[in-house]
Short mmCIF file of C-alpha atoms in Angstrom, two decimals:
data_model
loop_
_atom_site.label_atom_id
_atom_site.label_comp_id
_atom_site.label_asym_id
_atom_site.label_seq_id
_atom_site.Cartn_x
_atom_site.Cartn_y
_atom_site.Cartn_z
CA MET A 117 -4.87 3.33 -8.87
CA LEU A 118 -2.16 5.98 -8.81
CA SER A 119 0.95 3.99 -9.70
CA GLY A 120 0.99 5.49 -13.19
CA PRO A 121 0.48 9.11 -12.10
CA ILE A 122 3.05 8.79 -9.31
CA THR A 123 5.65 7.29 -11.64
CA ALA A 124 4.97 9.86 -14.37
CA THR A 125 5.20 12.77 -11.93
CA LEU A 126 8.36 11.64 -10.16
CA PHE A 127 10.38 10.16 -13.00
CA GLU A 128 9.10 10.80 -16.52
CA ARG A 129 11.53 13.28 -17.98
CA GLY A 130 14.65 13.11 -20.12
CA ALA A 131 15.56 9.56 -21.11
CA PHE A 132 12.81 8.12 -18.88
CA ASP A 133 10.00 7.75 -21.41
CA ALA A 134 6.46 6.36 -21.54
CA SER A 135 7.58 2.74 -21.85
CA ASP A 136 9.78 3.11 -18.76
CA ARG A 137 6.87 4.70 -16.90
CA TYR A 138 4.63 1.74 -17.71
CA ALA A 139 7.25 -0.78 -16.57
CA VAL A 140 7.88 0.99 -13.26
CA ALA A 141 4.17 1.63 -12.64
CA THR A 142 3.26 -2.04 -13.05
CA ALA A 143 6.02 -3.08 -10.65
CA LEU A 144 4.88 -0.43 -8.16
CA ALA A 145 1.33 -1.74 -8.38
CA ALA A 146 2.56 -5.28 -7.68
CA PHE A 147 4.62 -4.14 -4.69
CA SER A 148 1.61 -2.27 -3.29
CA ILE A 149 -0.27 -5.57 -2.98
CA GLY A 150 2.20 -6.63 -0.30
CA LEU A 151 2.27 -3.32 1.57
CA PRO A 152 -0.24 -4.39 4.26
CA ALA A 153 1.74 -7.61 4.73
CA TYR A 154 4.98 -5.69 5.30
CA VAL A 155 3.23 -3.68 8.01
CA LEU A 156 1.79 -6.84 9.59
CA VAL A 157 5.24 -8.45 9.76
CA LYS A 158 6.57 -5.42 11.64
CA ALA A 159 3.58 -5.56 13.99
CA LEU A 160 3.66 -9.30 14.64
CA ALA A 161 7.40 -9.88 15.02
CA PRO A 162 7.60 -8.12 18.43
CA GLY A 163 5.17 -10.77 19.71
CA PHE A 164 8.09 -13.19 19.43
CA PHE A 165 10.90 -10.84 20.41
CA GLY A 166 9.07 -9.80 23.58
CA ARG A 167 9.10 -13.46 24.66
CA TYR A 168 12.79 -13.92 23.87
CA ASP A 169 12.02 -15.99 20.77
CA THR A 170 14.17 -14.59 17.99
CA MET A 171 14.60 -17.81 16.03
CA THR A 172 10.99 -18.38 14.94
CA PRO A 173 10.66 -15.11 12.97
CA VAL A 174 14.08 -15.76 11.40
CA LYS A 175 13.09 -19.29 10.33
CA ILE A 176 9.82 -18.02 8.87
CA SER A 177 11.68 -15.24 7.06
CA VAL A 178 14.13 -17.73 5.54
CA VAL A 179 11.28 -19.95 4.32
CA SER A 180 9.51 -16.88 2.92
CA LEU A 181 12.72 -15.87 1.14
CA VAL A 182 12.97 -19.29 -0.51
CA ILE A 183 9.31 -19.10 -1.52
CA ASN A 184 9.95 -15.63 -2.92
CA VAL A 185 12.75 -16.93 -5.14
CA VAL A 186 10.66 -19.88 -6.34
CA PHE A 187 7.65 -17.69 -7.09
CA ALA A 188 9.86 -15.15 -8.86
CA LEU A 189 11.39 -17.80 -11.12
CA ILE A 190 7.92 -19.11 -12.01
CA LEU A 191 6.04 -15.82 -12.37
CA MET A 192 8.76 -13.97 -14.28
CA ARG A 193 8.33 -16.47 -17.13
CA VAL A 194 4.70 -15.40 -17.43
CA PHE A 195 4.62 -11.76 -16.31
CA GLY A 196 8.22 -10.60 -16.65
CA HIS A 197 9.40 -8.02 -14.12
CA PHE A 198 5.82 -7.67 -12.82
CA GLY A 199 6.00 -11.32 -11.75
CA ILE A 200 9.16 -10.69 -9.71
CA ALA A 201 7.51 -7.83 -7.85
CA LEU A 202 4.34 -9.89 -7.37
CA ALA A 203 6.39 -12.77 -5.94
CA THR A 204 7.80 -10.43 -3.32
CA SER A 205 4.31 -9.35 -2.29
CA LEU A 206 3.00 -12.92 -2.13
CA SER A 207 5.92 -14.09 -0.02
CA ALA A 208 5.35 -11.14 2.33
CA TRP A 209 1.76 -12.28 2.87
CA ILE A 210 2.98 -15.83 3.53
CA ASN A 211 5.45 -14.44 6.06
CA ALA A 212 2.78 -12.40 7.84
CA GLY A 213 0.30 -15.27 7.78
CA ALA A 214 2.81 -17.72 9.23
CA LEU A 215 3.72 -15.33 12.06
CA ALA A 216 0.03 -14.81 12.88
CA VAL A 217 -0.73 -18.55 12.85
CA VAL A 218 2.16 -19.40 15.17
CA LEU A 219 1.23 -16.64 17.61
CA PHE A 220 -2.42 -17.74 17.51
CA ARG A 221 -1.54 -21.38 18.23
CA ARG A 222 0.60 -20.30 21.16
CA GLY A 223 -2.28 -18.26 22.56
CA HIS A 224 -0.48 -14.96 22.11
CA PHE A 225 -2.66 -13.52 19.34
CA ARG A 226 -6.40 -12.91 19.14
CA LEU A 227 -8.35 -10.74 16.75
CA ASP A 228 -9.85 -7.69 18.43
CA PRO A 229 -13.68 -7.71 18.18
CA ARG A 230 -13.52 -4.11 16.96
CA LEU A 231 -11.22 -5.18 14.13
CA ILE A 232 -13.57 -8.01 13.14
CA HIS A 233 -16.43 -5.51 13.11
CA ARG A 234 -14.58 -2.80 11.22
CA PHE A 235 -12.47 -4.74 8.73
CA PRO A 236 -15.22 -5.35 6.13
CA ARG A 237 -16.13 -1.68 6.42
CA ILE A 238 -12.51 -0.67 5.86
CA ILE A 239 -12.50 -2.77 2.69
CA LEU A 240 -15.73 -1.10 1.56
CA ALA A 241 -14.30 2.37 2.25
CA THR A 242 -11.24 1.42 0.21
CA VAL A 243 -13.42 0.29 -2.70
CA ILE A 244 -15.34 3.56 -2.56
CA MET A 245 -12.08 5.50 -2.60
CA MET A 246 -10.79 3.50 -5.58
CA GLY A 247 -14.02 4.07 -7.49
CA THR A 248 -13.88 7.79 -6.78
CA LEU A 249 -10.27 7.99 -7.92
CA GLY A 250 -11.16 6.14 -11.11
CA ILE A 251 -13.92 8.65 -11.83
CA ALA A 252 -11.60 11.55 -10.95
CA ARG A 253 -8.97 10.22 -13.38
CA TRP A 254 -11.61 9.98 -16.11
CA VAL A 255 -12.82 13.54 -15.44
CA VAL A 256 -9.26 14.89 -15.50
CA ASP A 257 -8.47 13.08 -18.76
CA SER A 258 -11.73 14.36 -20.27
CA ILE A 259 -11.04 17.98 -19.34
CA VAL A 260 -7.29 18.45 -19.76
CA GLY A 261 -6.29 15.31 -21.64
CA PRO A 262 -4.00 12.41 -20.57
CA VAL A 263 -1.74 14.48 -18.31
CA PHE A 264 0.00 11.34 -17.06
CA GLY A 265 0.28 9.79 -20.51
CA ALA A 266 -1.80 7.03 -22.06
CA ASN A 267 -1.28 4.24 -24.60
CA GLY A 268 2.44 4.92 -24.85
CA ALA A 269 1.98 8.69 -25.09
CA ALA A 270 4.33 10.98 -23.19
CA ALA A 271 3.10 12.64 -20.01
CA GLY A 272 1.99 16.27 -20.02
CA PRO A 273 3.70 19.32 -18.51
CA GLU A 274 5.44 18.63 -15.21
CA PHE A 275 3.74 21.40 -13.25
CA MET A 276 0.33 20.09 -14.35
CA ARG A 277 1.24 16.56 -13.29
CA VAL A 278 2.22 17.76 -9.81
CA ILE A 279 -0.98 19.76 -9.35
CA ILE A 280 -3.29 16.98 -10.53
CA LEU A 281 -1.47 14.26 -8.58
CA ALA A 282 -1.81 16.38 -5.42
CA PHE A 283 -5.51 16.80 -6.23
CA LEU A 284 -6.00 13.06 -6.70
CA ILE A 285 -4.18 12.14 -3.49
CA THR A 286 -6.11 14.74 -1.48
CA THR A 287 -9.38 13.54 -2.99
CA GLY A 288 -8.57 9.94 -2.13
CA VAL A 289 -7.72 10.76 1.48
CA ILE A 290 -10.84 12.86 2.00
CA VAL A 291 -13.15 10.31 0.39
CA PHE A 292 -11.64 7.44 2.39
CA VAL A 293 -11.91 9.28 5.72
CA LEU A 294 -15.48 10.44 5.11
CA SER A 295 -16.52 6.99 3.85
CA ALA A 296 -14.87 5.26 6.81
CA ILE A 297 -16.72 7.48 9.27
CA ALA A 298 -20.04 7.20 7.40
CA ILE A 299 -20.09 3.39 7.25
CA GLY A 300 -18.59 2.79 10.71
CA ALA A 301 -15.07 1.78 9.73
CA ALA A 302 -13.75 4.58 11.93
CA GLU A 303 -15.07 7.10 14.42
CA LYS A 304 -14.35 10.76 14.93
CA SER A 305 -12.76 9.87 18.26
CA ASP A 306 -10.20 7.79 16.33
CA LEU A 307 -9.23 10.84 14.29
CA ASP A 308 -9.00 12.97 17.43
CA GLN A 309 -6.74 10.38 19.05
CA LEU A 310 -4.59 10.23 15.90
CA ARG A 311 -4.20 14.03 15.89
CA ARG A 312 -3.24 14.02 19.57
CA SER A 313 -0.70 11.24 19.04
CA THR A 314 0.77 13.06 16.05
CA ALA A 315 1.02 16.29 18.02
CA VAL A 316 2.79 14.52 20.89
CA SER A 317 5.21 12.79 18.51
CA ASN A 318 6.01 16.07 16.76
CA LYS A 319 6.56 17.78 20.10
CA GLU A 320 8.89 15.04 21.30
CA SER A 321 10.86 15.12 18.04
CA THR A 322 11.45 18.87 18.35
CA THR A 323 12.34 18.80 22.05
CA PRO A 324 16.14 18.98 22.53
#
């Protein structure tokens, strides 16, 4: 939803024009598809390392790398650079899925009942956030024009881009949190625990 605004705000100036913004934004959107998979790989790999099995994750990673190359060669013929980025995301999901399946078959991985209960609600909260951001983008474009550029047009003033991008990100976070709490994807106690954990981490990082 925000790949275009983020790219326009961070990079669109000087020789980096609207066509470059579009190319980078589409690649960023493709990479974002694999973001949950990258996190899952980091979370699942210790399930092997903690049992002194370092070879299985390596083997799966090598297979995923080969799949990545194959997908990239196929998809780039159809989608160009977007296909290369998409291939990386798809191979990341294959990597995460393979790790989860192996751990499950070995009896080392089970889905938490709370996750099964909350996951559809998390998806719904995400959809609500995306819809709200889409409406917010439309309102912004209607009031102040295409600040982040549209249809090949250059982006607007840099200070305006920064302000509106901050507004959109803040809106997305607030809407997601409120939606998650309202539909049962999260509880206030989860937020309290997150704040406490963050406070402890910050305190430890500043302690000499």
